[in-house]
Coordinates of C-alpha atoms and ligand atoms in Angstrom, one line a residue:
X192 CA 5.5 -20.2 7.5
X193 CA 6.0 -17.8 4.6
X194 CA 5.4 -14.1 5.1
X195 CA 5.3 -11.3 2.5
X196 CA 7.5 -8.6 4.1
X197 CA 8.1 -5.0 3.1
X198 CA 11.8 -4.6 4.1
X199 CA 12.4 -1.3 2.5
X200 CA 10.0 1.4 1.3
X201 CA 11.3 1.1 -2.3
X202 CA 8.1 -0.2 -4.1
X203 CA 7.9 -3.8 -5.4
X204 CA 11.7 -4.2 -5.2
X205 CA 11.6 -3.9 -1.5
X206 CA 9.2 -6.8 -1.0
X207 CA 10.3 -10.4 -0.3
X208 CA 8.9 -13.6 0.9
X209 CA 10.6 -14.8 4.1
X210 CA 10.2 -17.4 6.8
X211 CA 8.5 -16.2 9.9
X212 CA 7.0 -17.8 13.1
X213 CA 3.3 -18.6 13.0
X214 CA 1.1 -16.1 14.9
X215 CA -1.2 -17.0 17.8
X216 CA -4.8 -15.6 18.1
X217 CA -5.3 -12.7 20.5
X218 CA -8.6 -11.9 22.2
X219 CA -11.4 -11.5 19.6
X220 CA -9.2 -12.9 16.8
X221 CA -9.5 -15.9 14.5
X222 CA -6.6 -17.8 12.9
X223 CA -7.0 -18.2 9.2
X224 CA -5.0 -20.4 6.9
X225 CA -4.6 -18.3 3.7
X226 CA -5.1 -19.9 0.3
X227 CA -5.3 -16.8 -1.9
X228 CA -4.1 -13.3 -1.4
X229 CA -5.3 -10.3 -3.5
X230 CA -3.0 -7.7 -4.8
X231 CA -4.3 -4.1 -4.7
X232 CA -3.3 -0.5 -5.3
X233 CA -3.2 0.2 -1.5
X234 CA -0.7 -2.7 -1.2
X235 CA 1.5 -1.0 -3.8
X236 CA 1.2 2.4 -2.1
X237 CA 2.2 0.8 1.2
X238 CA 5.4 -0.6 -0.4
X239 CA 6.4 3.0 -1.0
X240 CA 5.1 4.5 2.3
X241 CA 2.6 6.5 0.3
X242 CA -0.7 5.2 1.8
X243 CA -2.7 6.8 4.6
X244 CA -1.4 4.0 6.8
X245 CA 2.4 4.1 7.0
X246 CA 3.7 1.1 9.1
X247 CA 7.5 1.2 9.7
X248 CA 9.3 -1.6 7.8
X249 CA 9.7 -4.4 8.2
X250 CA 5.9 -5.2 8.0
X251 CA 3.7 -7.9 6.5
X252 CA 1.9 -6.8 3.4
X253 CA -1.7 -7.9 2.4
X254 CA -5.2 -6.4 2.5
X255 CA -7.5 -9.0 1.0
X256 CA -7.3 -12.8 1.4
X257 CA -9.3 -16.0 1.5
X258 CA -8.8 -19.3 3.3
X259 CA -9.9 -21.6 6.0
X260 CA -10.5 -20.9 9.7
X261 CA -8.1 -22.9 11.9
X262 CA -9.2 -21.4 15.2
X263 CA -12.0 -19.0 16.2
X264 CA -13.5 -17.7 19.5
X265 CA -16.9 -19.0 20.6
X266 CA -19.8 -16.9 19.4
X267 CA -17.8 -15.3 16.6
X268 CA -20.1 -16.7 13.9
X269 CA -17.3 -18.7 12.3
X270 CA -15.8 -22.0 13.3
X271 CA -12.7 -24.2 12.5
X272 CA -13.0 -25.5 8.9
X273 CA -15.1 -22.6 7.6
X274 CA -14.2 -21.1 4.3
X275 CA -13.8 -17.3 4.6
X276 CA -12.7 -14.1 3.0
X277 CA -10.9 -11.5 5.1
X278 CA -9.8 -7.8 5.0
X279 CA -7.1 -6.1 7.0
X280 CA -5.5 -2.7 6.7
X281 CA -2.2 -4.7 6.1
X282 CA -0.7 -8.0 7.3
X283 CA -2.8 -10.6 5.4
X284 CA 0.2 -11.9 3.3
X285 CA 1.3 -15.1 5.1
X286 CA 0.4 -18.8 5.3
X287 CA -1.4 -18.2 8.6
X288 CA -2.9 -14.9 9.8
X289 CA -4.6 -13.7 13.0
X290 CA -7.7 -11.7 12.1
X291 CA -10.2 -9.7 14.2
X292 CA -13.4 -11.7 13.9
X293 CA -15.3 -8.6 12.5
X294 CA -13.1 -8.9 9.5
X295 CA -13.7 -12.6 8.9
X296 CA -16.5 -13.0 6.3
X297 CA -18.1 -16.4 5.7
X298 CA -17.9 -17.5 2.1
X299 CA -20.9 -19.1 0.3
X300 CA -20.1 -22.6 -0.9
X301 CA -19.7 -22.1 -4.7
X302 CA -17.2 -19.2 -4.4
X303 CA -13.6 -20.3 -4.9
X304 CA -10.7 -18.9 -2.9
X305 CA -9.2 -17.0 -5.8
X306 CA -12.3 -15.0 -6.7
X307 CA -13.0 -14.6 -3.0
X308 CA -9.6 -12.9 -2.5
X309 CA -10.9 -10.3 -5.1
X310 CA -14.0 -9.5 -3.1
X311 CA -13.7 -7.8 0.3
X312 CA -12.0 -4.4 -0.1
X313 CA -13.1 -3.6 -3.7
X314 CA -16.7 -4.8 -3.4
X315 CA -17.3 -3.4 0.1
X316 CA -15.7 -0.1 -1.1
X317 CA -18.0 -0.1 -4.1
X318 CA -21.0 -0.8 -1.9
X319 CA -20.0 1.9 0.5
X320 CA -19.4 4.4 -2.3
X321 CA -22.6 3.8 -4.2
X322 CA -25.0 2.8 -1.5
X323 CA -23.9 4.7 1.7
X324 CA -22.2 7.8 0.1
X325 CA -24.0 8.3 -3.2
X326 CA -27.4 7.0 -2.0
X327 CA -27.7 5.5 -5.5
X328 CA -31.3 4.8 -6.7
X329 CA -32.5 2.2 -9.2
X330 CA -32.7 3.7 -12.7
X331 CA -29.9 6.2 -12.1
X332 CA -26.8 6.3 -14.4
X333 CA -23.3 5.8 -12.9
X334 CA -20.0 6.7 -14.7
X335 CA -17.0 4.8 -13.5
X336 CA -13.4 5.9 -14.2
X337 CA -10.7 3.3 -14.2
X338 CA -13.5 0.9 -14.9
X339 CA -11.3 -2.1 -15.9
X340 CA -9.4 -2.0 -12.6
X341 CA -10.1 -3.6 -9.2
X342 CA -12.4 -1.0 -7.6
X343 CA -13.7 0.0 -11.1
X344 CA -15.0 -3.4 -12.0
X345 CA -16.5 -3.8 -8.5
X346 CA -18.3 -0.5 -9.0
X347 CA -19.7 -1.5 -12.4
X348 CA -21.1 -4.8 -10.9
X349 CA -22.5 -3.3 -7.7
X350 CA -24.1 -0.4 -9.6
X351 CA -25.9 -3.0 -11.8
X352 CA -26.9 -4.9 -8.7
X353 CA -28.5 -1.8 -7.3
X354 CA -30.4 -1.3 -10.6
X355 CA -28.3 1.4 -12.2
X356 CA -27.2 1.9 -15.8
X357 CA -23.4 2.1 -16.1
X358 CA -20.9 3.9 -18.3
X359 CA -17.3 2.6 -18.1
X360 CA -14.4 5.1 -18.8
X361 CA -11.1 3.4 -19.7
X362 CA -7.8 4.2 -21.5
X363 CA -7.8 1.5 -24.3
X364 CA -10.2 -0.3 -26.6
X365 CA -9.1 -3.6 -25.0
X366 CA -10.2 -2.3 -21.6
X367 CA -13.5 -1.1 -23.1
X368 CA -14.2 -4.6 -24.3
X369 CA -13.3 -6.0 -20.9
X370 CA -15.7 -3.6 -19.1
X371 CA -18.5 -4.5 -21.5
X372 CA -17.8 -8.2 -20.9
X373 CA -18.4 -7.5 -17.2
X374 CA -21.8 -6.0 -17.9
X375 CA -21.1 -2.3 -18.4
X376 CA -24.0 -0.8 -20.5
X377 CA -21.6 1.5 -22.3
X378 CA -17.8 1.8 -22.4
X379 CA -16.0 5.0 -23.7
X380 CA -12.4 6.0 -24.0
X381 CA -11.1 8.6 -21.5
X382 CA -10.1 10.9 -24.4
X383 CA -13.3 12.8 -25.1
X384 CA -15.4 11.0 -22.5
X385 CA -17.4 14.2 -21.8
X386 CA -18.8 14.4 -25.3
X387 CA -19.5 10.7 -25.3
X388 CA -21.4 10.9 -22.0
X389 CA -23.5 13.9 -23.2
X390 CA -24.4 11.9 -26.3
X391 CA -25.3 8.7 -24.4
X392 CA -27.5 10.6 -21.9
X393 CA -29.2 12.9 -24.5
X394 CA -27.3 15.9 -22.9
X395 CA -28.6 15.3 -19.4
X396 CA -25.5 13.9 -17.8
X397 CA -25.0 11.1 -15.3
X398 CA -26.2 10.9 -11.7
X399 CA -23.0 9.6 -10.2
X400 CA -19.3 9.6 -11.1
X401 CA -17.0 7.2 -9.4
X402 CA -13.4 8.6 -9.7
X403 CA -10.5 6.3 -8.7
X404 CA -8.1 8.1 -11.0
X405 CA -8.0 11.8 -10.1
X406 CA -5.5 13.9 -12.1
X407 CA -6.8 16.2 -14.8
X408 CA -10.2 14.7 -15.5
X409 CA -12.0 16.3 -12.6
X410 CA -13.4 19.3 -14.4
X411 CA -14.9 17.2 -17.2
X412 CA -16.2 14.8 -14.6
X413 CA -18.1 17.6 -12.9
X414 CA -19.4 18.8 -16.3
X415 CA -20.7 15.3 -17.0
X416 CA -23.0 15.3 -13.9
X417 CA -26.8 15.9 -14.2
X418 CA -28.4 18.3 -11.7
X419 CA -28.2 16.8 -8.1
X420 CA -25.4 14.6 -9.4
X421 CA -22.7 13.3 -7.0
X422 CA -19.0 12.8 -7.8
X423 CA -17.3 10.3 -5.5
X424 CA -13.6 10.8 -4.8
X425 CA -12.2 7.3 -4.3
X426 CA -8.6 7.3 -5.4
X427 CA -5.7 9.0 -7.3
X428 CA -4.1 6.4 -9.5
X429 CA -3.0 9.2 -11.9
X430 CA -0.8 10.4 -9.1
X431 CA -2.2 14.0 -8.8
X432 CA -4.9 15.1 -6.4
X433 CA -7.2 17.4 -8.3
X434 CA -8.7 20.6 -6.9
X435 CA -12.3 21.6 -7.2
X436 CA -13.6 25.2 -7.9
X437 CA -16.6 25.1 -5.6
X438 CA -18.6 27.6 -7.8
X439 CA -19.2 24.7 -10.1
X440 CA -21.0 22.9 -7.3
X441 CA -23.2 25.9 -6.7
X442 CA -24.0 26.6 -10.3
X443 CA -25.0 23.1 -11.2
X444 CA -26.4 21.8 -7.9
X445 CA -23.9 19.0 -7.6
X446 CA -21.9 17.4 -4.8
X447 CA -18.3 16.1 -4.4
X448 CA -18.3 13.4 -1.8
X449 CA -15.2 11.7 -0.3
X450 CA -15.2 7.9 0.1
X451 CA -12.8 6.5 2.7
X452 CA -14.1 2.9 3.2
X453 CA -11.4 1.7 5.4
X454 CA -11.4 4.7 7.7
X455 CA -15.2 4.1 8.2
X456 CA -15.6 0.4 8.1
X457 CA -12.6 -0.8 10.0
X458 CA -13.5 1.2 13.2
X459 CA -17.2 0.3 13.3
X460 CA -17.7 -3.2 14.7
X461 CA -20.3 -5.1 12.7
X462 CA -20.4 -2.7 9.8
X463 CA -18.3 -4.9 7.4
X464 CA -20.4 -8.0 8.2
X465 CA -23.6 -6.0 7.5
X466 CA -22.2 -4.9 4.2
X467 CA -21.1 -8.5 3.4
X468 CA -24.6 -9.7 4.1
X469 CA -26.0 -7.1 1.7
X470 CA -23.5 -8.3 -1.0
X471 CA -24.3 -12.0 -0.7
X472 CA -27.6 -11.9 -2.7
X473 CA -25.6 -10.1 -5.6
X474 CA -23.0 -12.9 -5.4
X475 CA -25.7 -15.5 -5.5
X476 CA -27.5 -13.9 -8.5
X477 CA -24.2 -13.7 -10.4
X478 CA -24.4 -9.9 -10.9
X479 CA -21.3 -9.8 -8.6
X480 CA -18.7 -12.1 -10.1
X481 CA -15.2 -10.7 -9.5
X482 CA -13.0 -10.8 -12.6
X483 CA -9.7 -12.3 -11.8
X484 CA -6.9 -11.3 -14.2
X485 CA -3.6 -13.1 -13.5
X486 CA -2.8 -15.4 -10.7
X487 CA 0.8 -15.8 -9.5
X488 CA 2.4 -18.1 -6.9
X489 CA 3.1 -16.2 -3.7
X490 CA 6.9 -16.0 -4.4
X491 CA 6.2 -13.7 -7.4
X492 CA 4.6 -11.0 -5.3
X493 CA 7.1 -8.3 -6.6
X494 CA 6.3 -9.1 -10.2
X495 CA 2.6 -8.9 -9.5
X496 CA 2.9 -5.5 -7.9
X497 CA 5.1 -4.2 -10.8
X498 CA 2.5 -5.3 -13.3
X499 CA -0.2 -3.4 -11.4
X500 CA 2.0 -0.3 -11.1
X501 CA 2.7 -0.4 -14.9
X502 CA -1.0 -0.4 -15.7
X503 CA -0.8 -3.8 -17.4
X504 CA -3.6 -5.6 -15.5
X505 CA -7.2 -6.4 -16.3
X506 CA -9.3 -7.2 -13.2
X507 CA -7.9 -8.4 -10.0
X508 CA -4.4 -9.9 -9.5
X509 CA -4.3 -12.8 -7.0
X510 CA -1.4 -14.7 -5.4
X511 CA -2.0 -18.4 -4.7
X512 CA -0.5 -20.0 -1.6
X513 CA -1.8 -23.5 -1.8
X514 CA -3.1 -24.1 -5.4
X515 CA -2.6 -23.8 -9.1
X516 CA -1.7 -20.5 -10.7
X517 CA -2.8 -19.2 -14.2
X518 CA 0.1 -17.9 -16.3
X519 CA 0.1 -14.2 -17.3
X520 CA -1.2 -13.6 -20.9
X521 CA 1.6 -12.8 -23.3
X522 CA 1.8 -9.1 -24.3
X523 CA 0.3 -8.4 -27.8
Ligands
NAP1662 N1 -11.3 5.3 -1.0 C1 -11.4 4.0 -0.7 O1 -12.1 3.6 0.3 C2 -10.6 3.1 -1.5 C3 -10.6 1.7 -1.3 C4 -9.9 0.9 -2.1 C5 -9.0 1.5 -3.1 N2 -9.0 2.8 -3.2 C6 -8.1 3.5 -4.2 O2 -8.8 3.3 -5.5 C7 -7.8 3.4 -6.5 C8 -7.9 2.3 -7.5 O3 -7.5 1.1 -6.9 P1 -7.6 -0.2 -7.8 O4 -7.2 -1.4 -6.9 O5 -8.9 -0.3 -8.5 O6 -6.4 0.0 -8.9 P2 -6.3 -0.7 -10.3 O7 -6.9 -2.0 -10.3 O8 -4.8 -0.6 -10.7 O9 -7.1 0.3 -11.3 C9 -6.9 1.6 -11.4 C10 -7.1 2.2 -12.8 O10 -6.6 3.5 -12.8 C11 -6.4 3.9 -14.1 N3 -5.2 4.7 -14.2 C12 -5.2 6.0 -14.7 N4 -4.0 6.5 -14.7 C13 -3.2 5.6 -14.2 C14 -1.8 5.6 -13.9 N5 -1.0 6.7 -14.2 N6 -1.3 4.5 -13.4 C15 -2.0 3.4 -13.1 N7 -3.4 3.3 -13.4 C16 -4.0 4.4 -13.9 C17 -6.2 2.6 -14.9 O11 -7.3 2.5 -15.8 P3 -7.2 3.1 -17.3 O12 -5.9 2.6 -17.8 O13 -8.4 2.6 -18.0 O14 -7.2 4.6 -17.1 C18 -6.4 1.4 -13.9 O15 -7.3 0.4 -14.4 C19 -6.4 3.5 -5.8 O16 -6.0 4.9 -5.7 C20 -6.7 2.9 -4.4 O17 -5.9 3.4 -3.4 C21 -9.7 3.6 -2.4

């Protein structure tokens, strides 16, 4: 079978598709035939040894994927032939993968494999961030940084599903249009976002900020919060981890809360399935509808990772293992 291997910690250039023996299922594991494999920022970080998890090369890349169950233990809630989405810390990038049954999530009939590969990590992270960590209530306002990216688009949609108003913050007008097309109530450019937020909220500020970017926007993000507001630290795509002067929290009665979905969900049996069950009504109603950007054949995994790194993608990039792929849009 084909396997996406990180041979050297050199970023996308160190990744290749090689032939490998098929795995067998261990205790508590299902075997899943992979049809579509998501490409995410954590994949990219792992290719450089810069993620929280640092497996020694060579290792098999791949966090999110979707496919068909070939083999499953009795009582696991899934059976051979079932269509599923799955999430692993890494290792999902192959034609056949052994997956702990807790991380095997049954797919509703109408959802295709490509959008399904965009679902698990981003949408369960969004739900954990907004529901569990922010305790978001209907009627509140949520600002999302990096709102045209994978986690960002998921946060826009899950926030809407929870009854919130959304403000997308993005770097280009094209990304602003994209965020609006996904249901963002407002989309503003990162340059001057604080002023725009004050205007949109009549000076009150927003209740929740979701920050996947980090870098130098932290202070303005804190300034954009209403009293009792919560800023969620989700990621650092800008490359720099910001620092917080805690007097700001005291003066304005605001919180900064960390969101580490994997560290929480992957070690709590049953938690991911509970989250998945809570997401299914949002999928059924259409409020959750993962935007897939470009699809590539599996063999083009390095190119897909490079496009992500160079900030060229809208929505989720997906690699197909057994189906058609959609060509990348030509640069303007
Ligand atoms: N904490 C958790 O549980 C958790 C779970 C999953 C992912 N994450 C993290 O969340 C972050 C976002 O992941 P993602 O998959 O959504 O990534 P993504 O699809 O690439 O989106 C990230 C966004 O960051 C913005 N950005 C700002 N500066 C950038 C730069 N220098 N280079 C690239 N992008 C930049 C871009 O938006 P603009 O161009 O509009 O600024 C981009 O759309 C990553 O750090 C990832 O590790 C955390």
